[in-house]
Short mmCIF file of C-alpha atoms in Angstrom, two decimals:
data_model
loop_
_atom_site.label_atom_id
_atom_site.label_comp_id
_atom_site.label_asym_id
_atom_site.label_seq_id
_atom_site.Cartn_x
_atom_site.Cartn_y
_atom_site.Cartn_z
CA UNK A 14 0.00 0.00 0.00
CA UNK A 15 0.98 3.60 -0.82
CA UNK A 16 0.20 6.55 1.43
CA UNK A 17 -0.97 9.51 -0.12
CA UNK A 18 -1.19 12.80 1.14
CA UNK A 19 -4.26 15.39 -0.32
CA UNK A 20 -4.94 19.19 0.45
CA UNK A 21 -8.55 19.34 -0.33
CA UNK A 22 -10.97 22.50 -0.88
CA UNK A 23 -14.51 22.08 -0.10
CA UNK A 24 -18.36 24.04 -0.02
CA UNK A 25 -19.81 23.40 2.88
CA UNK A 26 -22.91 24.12 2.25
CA UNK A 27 -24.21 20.87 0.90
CA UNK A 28 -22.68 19.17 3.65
CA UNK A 29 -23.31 17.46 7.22
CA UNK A 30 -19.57 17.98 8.03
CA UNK A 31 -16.49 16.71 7.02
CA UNK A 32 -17.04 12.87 8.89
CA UNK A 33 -18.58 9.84 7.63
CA UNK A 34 -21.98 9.75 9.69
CA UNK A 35 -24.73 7.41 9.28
CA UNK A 36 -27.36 9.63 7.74
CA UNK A 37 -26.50 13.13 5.82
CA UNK A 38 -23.99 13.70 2.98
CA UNK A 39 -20.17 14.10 4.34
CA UNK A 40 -17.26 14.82 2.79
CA UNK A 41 -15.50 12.36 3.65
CA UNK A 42 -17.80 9.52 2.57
CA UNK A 43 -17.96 11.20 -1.21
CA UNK A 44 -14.11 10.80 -1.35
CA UNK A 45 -14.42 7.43 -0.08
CA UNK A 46 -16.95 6.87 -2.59
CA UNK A 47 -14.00 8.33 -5.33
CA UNK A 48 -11.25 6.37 -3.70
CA UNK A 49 -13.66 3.09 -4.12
CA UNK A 50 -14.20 3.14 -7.93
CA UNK A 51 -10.94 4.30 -8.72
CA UNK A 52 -9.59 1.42 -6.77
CA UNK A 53 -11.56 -1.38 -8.36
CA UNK A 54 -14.10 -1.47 -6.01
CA UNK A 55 -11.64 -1.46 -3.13
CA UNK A 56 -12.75 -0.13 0.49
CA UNK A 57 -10.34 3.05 1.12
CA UNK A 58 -10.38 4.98 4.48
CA UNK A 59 -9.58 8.87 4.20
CA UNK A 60 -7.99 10.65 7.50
CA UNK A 61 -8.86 14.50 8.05
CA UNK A 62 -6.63 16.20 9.68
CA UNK A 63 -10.00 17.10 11.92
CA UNK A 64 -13.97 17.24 11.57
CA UNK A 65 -15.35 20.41 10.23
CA UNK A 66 -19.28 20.81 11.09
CA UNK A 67 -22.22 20.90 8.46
CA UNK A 68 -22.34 24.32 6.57
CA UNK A 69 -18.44 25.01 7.41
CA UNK A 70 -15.73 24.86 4.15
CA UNK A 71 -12.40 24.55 3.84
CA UNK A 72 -9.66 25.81 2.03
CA UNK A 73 -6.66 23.58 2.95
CA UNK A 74 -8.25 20.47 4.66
CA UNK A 75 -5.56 17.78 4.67
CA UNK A 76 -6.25 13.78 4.32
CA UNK A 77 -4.07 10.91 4.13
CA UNK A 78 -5.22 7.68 2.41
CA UNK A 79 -3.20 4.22 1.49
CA UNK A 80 -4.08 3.13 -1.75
CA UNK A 81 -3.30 -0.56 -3.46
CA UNK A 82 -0.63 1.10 -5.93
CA UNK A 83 1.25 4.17 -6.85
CA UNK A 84 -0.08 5.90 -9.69
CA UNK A 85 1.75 9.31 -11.27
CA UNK A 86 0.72 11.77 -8.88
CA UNK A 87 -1.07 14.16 -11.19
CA UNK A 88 -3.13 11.37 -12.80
CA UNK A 89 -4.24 10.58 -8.99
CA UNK A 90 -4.92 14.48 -8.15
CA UNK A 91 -7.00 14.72 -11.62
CA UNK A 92 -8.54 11.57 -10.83
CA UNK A 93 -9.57 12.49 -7.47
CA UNK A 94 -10.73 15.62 -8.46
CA UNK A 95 -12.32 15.01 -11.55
CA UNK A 96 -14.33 11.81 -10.10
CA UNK A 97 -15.46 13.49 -7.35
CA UNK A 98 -18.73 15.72 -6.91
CA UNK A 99 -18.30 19.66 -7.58
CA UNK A 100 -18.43 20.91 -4.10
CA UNK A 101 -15.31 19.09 -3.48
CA UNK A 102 -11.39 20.44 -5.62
CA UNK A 103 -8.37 18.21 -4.98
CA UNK A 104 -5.86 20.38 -4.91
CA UNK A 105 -2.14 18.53 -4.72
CA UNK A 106 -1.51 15.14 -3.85
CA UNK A 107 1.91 13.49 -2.80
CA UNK A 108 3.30 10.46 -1.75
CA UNK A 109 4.42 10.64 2.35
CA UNK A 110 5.92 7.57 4.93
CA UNK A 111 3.67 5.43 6.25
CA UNK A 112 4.43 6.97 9.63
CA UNK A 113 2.52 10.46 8.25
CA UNK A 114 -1.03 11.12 9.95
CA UNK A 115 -3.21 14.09 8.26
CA UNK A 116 -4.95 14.25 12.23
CA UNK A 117 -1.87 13.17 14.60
CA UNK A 118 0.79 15.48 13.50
CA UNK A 119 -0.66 18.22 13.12
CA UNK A 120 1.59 21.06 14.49
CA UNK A 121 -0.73 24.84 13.80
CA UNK A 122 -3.81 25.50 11.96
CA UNK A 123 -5.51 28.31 10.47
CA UNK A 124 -8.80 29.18 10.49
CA UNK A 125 -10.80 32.36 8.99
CA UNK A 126 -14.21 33.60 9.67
CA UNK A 127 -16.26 35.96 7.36
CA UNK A 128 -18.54 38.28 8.59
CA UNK A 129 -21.13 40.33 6.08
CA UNK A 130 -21.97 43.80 7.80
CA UNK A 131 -23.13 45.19 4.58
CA UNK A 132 -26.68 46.97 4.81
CA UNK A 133 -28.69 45.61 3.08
CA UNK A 134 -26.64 42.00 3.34
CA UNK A 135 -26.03 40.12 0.16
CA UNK A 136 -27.70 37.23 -0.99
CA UNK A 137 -24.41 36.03 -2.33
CA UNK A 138 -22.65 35.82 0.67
CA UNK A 139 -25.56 34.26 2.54
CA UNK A 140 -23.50 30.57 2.34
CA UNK A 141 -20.04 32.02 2.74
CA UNK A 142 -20.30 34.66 5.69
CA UNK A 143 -22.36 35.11 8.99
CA UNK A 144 -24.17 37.74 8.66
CA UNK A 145 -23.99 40.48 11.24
CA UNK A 146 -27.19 43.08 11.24
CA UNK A 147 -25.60 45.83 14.36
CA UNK A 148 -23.74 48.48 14.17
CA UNK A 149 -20.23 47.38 15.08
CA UNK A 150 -17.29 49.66 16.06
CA UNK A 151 -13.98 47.45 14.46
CA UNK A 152 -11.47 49.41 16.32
CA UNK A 153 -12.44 47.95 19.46
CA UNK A 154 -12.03 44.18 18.58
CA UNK A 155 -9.16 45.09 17.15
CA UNK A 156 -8.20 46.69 20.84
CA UNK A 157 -9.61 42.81 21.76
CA UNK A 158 -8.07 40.72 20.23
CA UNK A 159 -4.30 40.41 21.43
CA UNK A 160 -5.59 39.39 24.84
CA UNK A 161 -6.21 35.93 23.14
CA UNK A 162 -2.51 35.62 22.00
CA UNK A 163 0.14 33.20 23.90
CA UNK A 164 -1.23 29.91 25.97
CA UNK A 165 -4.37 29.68 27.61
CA UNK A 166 -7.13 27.40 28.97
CA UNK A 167 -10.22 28.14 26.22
CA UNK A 168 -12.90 26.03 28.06
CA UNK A 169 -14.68 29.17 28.03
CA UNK A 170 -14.91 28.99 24.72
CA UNK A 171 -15.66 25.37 23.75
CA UNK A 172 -19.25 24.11 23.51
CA UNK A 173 -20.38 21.57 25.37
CA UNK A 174 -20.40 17.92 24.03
CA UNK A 175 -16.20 18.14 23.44
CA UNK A 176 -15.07 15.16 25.16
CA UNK A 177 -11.43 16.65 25.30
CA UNK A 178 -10.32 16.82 28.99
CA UNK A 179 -7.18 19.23 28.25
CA UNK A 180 -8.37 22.61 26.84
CA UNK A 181 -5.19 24.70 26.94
CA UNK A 182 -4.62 25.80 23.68
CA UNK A 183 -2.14 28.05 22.28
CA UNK A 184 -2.85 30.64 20.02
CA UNK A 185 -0.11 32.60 17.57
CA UNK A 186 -2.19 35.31 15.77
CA UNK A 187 -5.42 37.18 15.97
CA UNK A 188 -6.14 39.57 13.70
CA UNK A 189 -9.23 41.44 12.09
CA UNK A 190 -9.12 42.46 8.48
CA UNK A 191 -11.93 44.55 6.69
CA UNK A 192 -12.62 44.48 2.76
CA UNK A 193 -12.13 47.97 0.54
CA UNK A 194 -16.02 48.15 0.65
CA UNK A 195 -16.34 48.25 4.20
CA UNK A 196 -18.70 45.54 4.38
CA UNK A 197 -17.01 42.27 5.34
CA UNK A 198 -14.84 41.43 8.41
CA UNK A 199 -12.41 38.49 7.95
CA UNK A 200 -10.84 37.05 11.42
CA UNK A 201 -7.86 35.28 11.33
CA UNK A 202 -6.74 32.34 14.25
CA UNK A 203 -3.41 30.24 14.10
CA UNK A 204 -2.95 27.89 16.61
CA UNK A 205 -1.67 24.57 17.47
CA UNK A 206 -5.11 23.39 17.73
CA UNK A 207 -8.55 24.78 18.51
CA UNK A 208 -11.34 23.21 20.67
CA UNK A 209 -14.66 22.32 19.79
CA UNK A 210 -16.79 25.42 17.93
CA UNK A 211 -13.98 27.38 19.54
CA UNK A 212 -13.48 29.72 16.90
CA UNK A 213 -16.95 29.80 16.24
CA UNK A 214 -17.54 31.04 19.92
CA UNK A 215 -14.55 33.59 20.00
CA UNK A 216 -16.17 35.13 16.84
CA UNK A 217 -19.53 35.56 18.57
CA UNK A 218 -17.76 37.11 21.66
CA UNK A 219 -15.88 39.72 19.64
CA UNK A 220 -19.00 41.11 18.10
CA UNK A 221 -20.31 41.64 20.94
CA UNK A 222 -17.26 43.75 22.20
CA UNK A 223 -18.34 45.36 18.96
CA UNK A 224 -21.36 46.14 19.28
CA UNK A 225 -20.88 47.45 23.01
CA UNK A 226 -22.45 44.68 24.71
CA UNK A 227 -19.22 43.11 26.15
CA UNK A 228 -16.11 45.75 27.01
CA UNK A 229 -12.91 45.35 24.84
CA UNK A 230 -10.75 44.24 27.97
CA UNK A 231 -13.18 41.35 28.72
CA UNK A 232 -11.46 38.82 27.40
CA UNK A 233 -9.01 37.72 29.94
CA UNK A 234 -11.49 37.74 32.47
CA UNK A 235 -13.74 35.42 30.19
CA UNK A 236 -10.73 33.25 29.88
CA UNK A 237 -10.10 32.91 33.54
CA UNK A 238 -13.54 32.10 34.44
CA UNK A 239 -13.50 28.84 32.42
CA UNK A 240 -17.59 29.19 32.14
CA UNK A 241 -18.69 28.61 28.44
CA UNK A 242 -21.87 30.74 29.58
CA UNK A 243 -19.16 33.69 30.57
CA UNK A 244 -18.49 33.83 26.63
CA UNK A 245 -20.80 35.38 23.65
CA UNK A 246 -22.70 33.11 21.73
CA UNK A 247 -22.02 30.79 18.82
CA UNK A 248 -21.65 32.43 15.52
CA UNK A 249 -23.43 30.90 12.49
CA UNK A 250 -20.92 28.28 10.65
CA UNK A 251 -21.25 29.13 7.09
CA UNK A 252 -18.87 32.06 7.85
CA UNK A 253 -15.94 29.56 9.06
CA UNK A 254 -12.91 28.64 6.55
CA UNK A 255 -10.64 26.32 7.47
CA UNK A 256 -7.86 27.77 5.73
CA UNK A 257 -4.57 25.89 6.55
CA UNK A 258 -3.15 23.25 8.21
CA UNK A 259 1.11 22.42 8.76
CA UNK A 260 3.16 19.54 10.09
CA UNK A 261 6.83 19.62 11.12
#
């Protein structure tokens, strides 16, 4: 067997989340489905390098696979990609050890959220952002968001059903950009890893600093209580990208 290594690009939309489930369309059991016809009929399992929910997409989702024989890498990309439904791009394949793991090794990820402010919002967005109907004063996230920066316990900030006991997480960059038009935000979080509908949370939290319902120097506070119900609410997942993901 030959592992392969995929970065994938997917809509969300259409989905029930990135892992096989036992009703509702996944991503992962359409590139199983792939996988299976292109290998004679033979069962393949794909490994994410984690879940993403129903409605969220990715940019830079990795898998690993092993597959009965090595084929010229390109003709496996196109084949992949090709064969598989239009929601779903394969965009590089390669051949790794069989020690590589797209889930166990990974070392950061990236994740982006989209935000449409716009009044009135657009109907093209309504898949691909959250859309956020307040007024919202950008200055003060920004203010926000380097209090998330460095190592901290987030169980303020993970939803409940996360059956993870260690929620220190460690987060490298925060940052806030807004389009020409002035009506989308974009957040961006690096980490080495990120808790269940963490970012999702944090997002919902800094609009409310925002919008003046939470102060800008909340956060550390929020962080030290280790209370999910300290924290803002959930923000809607068709705004969430997961962008990129790195090994050593």
């Amino acid at each position: 067997m030959v592992r392969y290594k995929a970065i994938i690009a997917y809509d969300g939309t259409q989905f029930n989340g990135f892992q096989k489930q036992p009703n509702g369309r996944t991503v992962q059991e359409e590139l199983e489905k792939t996988l299976k016809k292109m290998a004679n009929g033979k069962e393949i399992t794909i490994f994410g390098s984690g879940r993403t929910d129903a409605g969220v997409h990715a940019i830079g989702q990795v898998i690993h696979f092993d597959y009965p024989e090595e084929r010229p890498l390109e003709r496996m990309r196109f084949g992949l990609d090709t064969q598989s439904p239009e929601d779903i791009a394969v965009k590089s394949v390669e051949i790794v050890p069989e020690t590589f793991h797209a889930r166990y090794l990974v070392k950061e990820k990236t994740y982006q959220f989209k935000v449409d402010i716009g009044k009135p919002r657009s109907p093209f967005r309504r898949h691909y952002a959250s859309y956020f109907p307040y007024p919202i004063d950008v200055a003060k996230i920004e203010r926000a968001l380097p209090d998330l920066l460095g190592t901290h316990d987030f169980t303020s900030f993970c939803a409940s059903g996360s059956s993870v006991e260690d929620k220190v997480r460690t987060i490298y960059e925060a940052s806030l950009q807004v389009n020409e038009a002035g009506d989308e935000l974009t957040f961006t979080f690096r980490g080495d890893g990120f808790l269940y509908k963490m970012i999702r949370i944090l997002v919902g939290t800094l609009l409310k600093i925002g919008n003046d319902r939470l102060p800008e120097d909340c956060l550390p506070e929020l962080i030290a209580k280790k209370d999910r119900n300290a924290a803002g609410p959930t923000a809607h997942p068709e705004g969430l990208y997961l962008y990129e993901v790195k090994y050593e």
